[in-house]
CSV table of C-alpha atoms in Angstrom, one decimal:
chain,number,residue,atom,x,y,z
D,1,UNK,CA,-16.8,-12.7,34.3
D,2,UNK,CA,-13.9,-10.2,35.2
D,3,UNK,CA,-14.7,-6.5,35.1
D,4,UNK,CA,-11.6,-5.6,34.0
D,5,UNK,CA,-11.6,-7.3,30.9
D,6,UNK,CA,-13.3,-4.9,29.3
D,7,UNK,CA,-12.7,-4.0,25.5
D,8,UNK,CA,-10.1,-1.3,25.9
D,9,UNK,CA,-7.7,-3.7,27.9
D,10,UNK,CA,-8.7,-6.7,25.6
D,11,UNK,CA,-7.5,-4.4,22.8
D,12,UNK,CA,-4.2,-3.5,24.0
D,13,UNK,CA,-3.6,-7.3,25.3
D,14,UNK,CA,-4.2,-8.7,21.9
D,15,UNK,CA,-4.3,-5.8,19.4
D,16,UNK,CA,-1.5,-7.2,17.6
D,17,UNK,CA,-3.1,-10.5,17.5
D,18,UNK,CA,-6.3,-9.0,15.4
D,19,UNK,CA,-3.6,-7.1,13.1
D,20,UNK,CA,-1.8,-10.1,12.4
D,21,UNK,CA,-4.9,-11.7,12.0
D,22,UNK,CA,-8.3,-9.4,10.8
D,23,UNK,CA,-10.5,-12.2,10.5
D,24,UNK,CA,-9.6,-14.0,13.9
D,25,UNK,CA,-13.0,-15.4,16.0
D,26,UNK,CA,-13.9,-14.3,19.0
D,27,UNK,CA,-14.0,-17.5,20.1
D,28,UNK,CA,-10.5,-17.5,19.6
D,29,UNK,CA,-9.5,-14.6,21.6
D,30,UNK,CA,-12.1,-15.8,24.1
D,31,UNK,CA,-9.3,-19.1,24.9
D,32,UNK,CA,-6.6,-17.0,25.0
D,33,UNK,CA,-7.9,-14.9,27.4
D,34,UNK,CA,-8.7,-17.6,29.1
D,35,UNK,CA,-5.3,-19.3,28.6
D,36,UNK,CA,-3.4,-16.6,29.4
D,37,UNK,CA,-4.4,-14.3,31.6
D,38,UNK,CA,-7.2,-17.0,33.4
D,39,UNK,CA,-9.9,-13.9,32.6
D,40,UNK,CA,-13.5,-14.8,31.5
D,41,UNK,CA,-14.6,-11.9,29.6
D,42,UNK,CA,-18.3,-11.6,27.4
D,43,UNK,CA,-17.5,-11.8,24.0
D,44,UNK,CA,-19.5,-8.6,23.3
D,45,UNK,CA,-16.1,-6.9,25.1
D,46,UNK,CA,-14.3,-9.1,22.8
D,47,UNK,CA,-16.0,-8.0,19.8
D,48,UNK,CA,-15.9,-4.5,20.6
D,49,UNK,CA,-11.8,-4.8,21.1
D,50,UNK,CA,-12.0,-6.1,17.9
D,51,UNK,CA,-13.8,-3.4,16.4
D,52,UNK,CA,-11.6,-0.5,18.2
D,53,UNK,CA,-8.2,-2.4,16.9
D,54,UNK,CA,-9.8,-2.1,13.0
D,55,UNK,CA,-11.0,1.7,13.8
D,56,UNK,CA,-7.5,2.6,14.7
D,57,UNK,CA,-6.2,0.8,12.0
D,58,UNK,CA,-8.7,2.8,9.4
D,59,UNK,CA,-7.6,5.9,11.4
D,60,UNK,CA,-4.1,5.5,10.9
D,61,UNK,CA,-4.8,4.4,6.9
D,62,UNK,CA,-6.3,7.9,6.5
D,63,UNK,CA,-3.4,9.6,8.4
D,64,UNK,CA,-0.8,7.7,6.3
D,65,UNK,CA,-3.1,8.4,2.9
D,66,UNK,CA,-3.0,12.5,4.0
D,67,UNK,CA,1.1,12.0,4.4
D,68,UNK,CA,1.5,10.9,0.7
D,69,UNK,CA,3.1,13.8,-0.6
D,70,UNK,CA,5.6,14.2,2.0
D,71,UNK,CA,6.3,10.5,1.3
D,72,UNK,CA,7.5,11.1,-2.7
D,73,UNK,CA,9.3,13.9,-1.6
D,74,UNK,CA,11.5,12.4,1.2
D,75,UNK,CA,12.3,9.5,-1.8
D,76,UNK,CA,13.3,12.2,-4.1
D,77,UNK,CA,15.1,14.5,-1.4
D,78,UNK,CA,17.1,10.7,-0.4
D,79,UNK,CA,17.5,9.3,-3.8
D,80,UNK,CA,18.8,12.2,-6.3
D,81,UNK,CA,17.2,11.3,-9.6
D,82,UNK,CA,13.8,9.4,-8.3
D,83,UNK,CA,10.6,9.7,-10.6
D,84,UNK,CA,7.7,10.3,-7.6
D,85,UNK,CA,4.6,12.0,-8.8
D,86,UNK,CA,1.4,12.1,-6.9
D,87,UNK,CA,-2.2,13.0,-7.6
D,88,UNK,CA,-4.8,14.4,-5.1
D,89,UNK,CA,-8.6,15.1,-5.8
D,90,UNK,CA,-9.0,18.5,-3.8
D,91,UNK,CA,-12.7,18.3,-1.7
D,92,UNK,CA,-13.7,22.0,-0.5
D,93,UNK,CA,-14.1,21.3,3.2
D,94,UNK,CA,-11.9,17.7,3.6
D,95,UNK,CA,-8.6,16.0,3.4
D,96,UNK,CA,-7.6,16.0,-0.1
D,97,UNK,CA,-8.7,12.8,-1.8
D,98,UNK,CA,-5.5,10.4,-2.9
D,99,UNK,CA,-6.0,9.2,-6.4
D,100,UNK,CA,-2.6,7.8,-7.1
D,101,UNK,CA,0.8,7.9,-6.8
D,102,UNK,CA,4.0,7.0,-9.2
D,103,UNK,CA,7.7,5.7,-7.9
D,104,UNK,CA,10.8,4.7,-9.6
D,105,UNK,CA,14.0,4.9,-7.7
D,106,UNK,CA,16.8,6.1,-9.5
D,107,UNK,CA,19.0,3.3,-8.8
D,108,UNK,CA,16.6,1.1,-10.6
D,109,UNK,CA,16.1,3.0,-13.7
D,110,UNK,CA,19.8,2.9,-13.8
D,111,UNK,CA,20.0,-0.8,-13.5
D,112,UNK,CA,17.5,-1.3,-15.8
D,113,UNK,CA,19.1,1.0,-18.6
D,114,UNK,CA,22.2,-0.5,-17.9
D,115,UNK,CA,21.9,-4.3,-16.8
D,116,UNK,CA,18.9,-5.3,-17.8
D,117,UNK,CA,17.1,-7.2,-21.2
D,118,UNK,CA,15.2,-4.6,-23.1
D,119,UNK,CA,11.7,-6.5,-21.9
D,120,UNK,CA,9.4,-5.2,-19.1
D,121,UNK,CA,7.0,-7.2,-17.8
D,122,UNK,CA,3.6,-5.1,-16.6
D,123,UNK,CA,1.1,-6.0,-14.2
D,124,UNK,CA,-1.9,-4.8,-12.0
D,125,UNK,CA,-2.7,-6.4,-8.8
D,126,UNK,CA,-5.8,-5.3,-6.8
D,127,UNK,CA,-5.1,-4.6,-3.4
D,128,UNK,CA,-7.9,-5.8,-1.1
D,129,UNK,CA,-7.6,-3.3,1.8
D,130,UNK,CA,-10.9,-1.4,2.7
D,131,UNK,CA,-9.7,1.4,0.3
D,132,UNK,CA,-9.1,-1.3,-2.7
D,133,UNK,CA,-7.4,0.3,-5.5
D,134,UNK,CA,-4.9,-1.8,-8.0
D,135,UNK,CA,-1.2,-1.7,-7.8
D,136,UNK,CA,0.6,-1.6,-11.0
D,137,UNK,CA,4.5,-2.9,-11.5
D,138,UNK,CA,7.0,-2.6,-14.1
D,139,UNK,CA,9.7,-5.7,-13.6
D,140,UNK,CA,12.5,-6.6,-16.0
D,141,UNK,CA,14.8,-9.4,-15.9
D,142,UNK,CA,18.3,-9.0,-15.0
D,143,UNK,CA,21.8,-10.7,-16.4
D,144,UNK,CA,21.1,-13.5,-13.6
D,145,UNK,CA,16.8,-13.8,-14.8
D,146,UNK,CA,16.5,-12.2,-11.3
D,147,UNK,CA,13.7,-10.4,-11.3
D,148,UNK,CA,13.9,-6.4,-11.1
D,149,UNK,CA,11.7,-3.8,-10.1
D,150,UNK,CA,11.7,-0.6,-12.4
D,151,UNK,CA,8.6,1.3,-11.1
D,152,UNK,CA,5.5,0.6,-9.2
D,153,UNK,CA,2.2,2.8,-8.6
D,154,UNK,CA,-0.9,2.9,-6.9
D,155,UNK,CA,-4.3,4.4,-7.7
D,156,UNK,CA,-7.7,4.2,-7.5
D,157,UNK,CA,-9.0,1.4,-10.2
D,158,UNK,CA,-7.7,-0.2,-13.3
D,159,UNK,CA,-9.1,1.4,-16.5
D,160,UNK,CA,-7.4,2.2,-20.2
D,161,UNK,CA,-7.1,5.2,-18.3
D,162,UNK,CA,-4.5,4.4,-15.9
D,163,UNK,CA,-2.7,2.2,-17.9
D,164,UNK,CA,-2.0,4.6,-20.0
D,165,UNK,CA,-1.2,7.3,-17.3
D,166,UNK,CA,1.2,4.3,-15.9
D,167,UNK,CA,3.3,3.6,-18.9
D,168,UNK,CA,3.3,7.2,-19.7
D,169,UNK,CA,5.2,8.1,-16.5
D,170,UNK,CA,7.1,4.6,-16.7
D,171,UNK,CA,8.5,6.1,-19.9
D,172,UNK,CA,9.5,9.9,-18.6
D,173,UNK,CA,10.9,8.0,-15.8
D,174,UNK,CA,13.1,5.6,-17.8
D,175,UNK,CA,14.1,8.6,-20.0
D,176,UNK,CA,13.7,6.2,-22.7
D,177,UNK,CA,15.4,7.0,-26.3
D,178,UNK,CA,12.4,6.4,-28.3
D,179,UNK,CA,15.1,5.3,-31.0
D,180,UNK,CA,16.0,2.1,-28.8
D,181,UNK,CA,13.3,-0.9,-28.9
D,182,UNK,CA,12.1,-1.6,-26.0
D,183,UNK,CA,9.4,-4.6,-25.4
D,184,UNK,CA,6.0,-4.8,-22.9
């Protein structure tokens, strides 16, 4: 065995690798190491190279979750006109807790107003990161049947609850005449 295979090296020689790849063996990793660099290493190092890659990865979800706001308002501040709203759960003591978050760029509420059948097509997707969540999305068809994106949004778990919230906002965003039909 080589000493200086230990897990910090292994992780920054194939931390990429387990990004690209969560789920990868250590078995795996084990050959390449092998292949590669002709290093023996134990697979506990392995496995603890592993498990440093995923921690930063969870450490940088949390960062990224705590930079939400700033997100939705660098869209609105670079796209005049964007629908961004975002919701926090305040925790005396922590980071405040993201609960979800709403985002329809201008130019697509334009194009949908303007180019697009009166039919939106809604859906939820659950996301299958650590966090979970579902991610809901507003698509209409175009002149061409192209698919097009009016809105998305994130949050924290599909209820009659956030559906409503959802299409609520889809409809301040779209500014919608509630004279004009408009089909789900």
């Amino acid at each position: 065995m080589n000493r200086e295979a230990n897990s910090k090296w292994i992780a920054a020689a194939f931390g990429a690798l387990i990004l690209s790849n969560m789920s990868i063996k250590v078995a795996v990793i084990k050959n390449e190491l092998r292949d590669k660099f002709s290093v023996q290493a134990l697979s506990h190092s392995i496995y603890k190279a592993k498990k440093r890659v995923l921690k930063n990865l969870r450490a940088n979800h949390i960062e990224v979750y705590t930079m939400i706001w700033r997100y939705a308002n660098m869209c609105i501040v670079m796209n005049p006109g964007t629908y961004a709203k975002v919701n926090t759960q305040e925790i005396i003591g922590e980071n405040p807790r993201f609960q979800w978050l709403f985002l329809s760029f201008r130019a697509m509420q334009i194009g949908f107003v303007n180019g697009c059948r009166p039919l939106i097509n809604i859906n939820g997707y659950h996301l299958t990161s650590e966090y979970g969540g579902v991610m809901f999305a507003a698509i209409a068809l175009d002149a061409d049947n192209g698919i097009f994106p009016i809105a998305y949004a994130v949050c924290e778990t599909e209820c009659k609850q956030s559906w409503i919230w959802f299409l609520r906002l889809l409809h301040e965003a779209l500014d919608w005449d509630d004279n004009k039909r408009i089909f789900l």
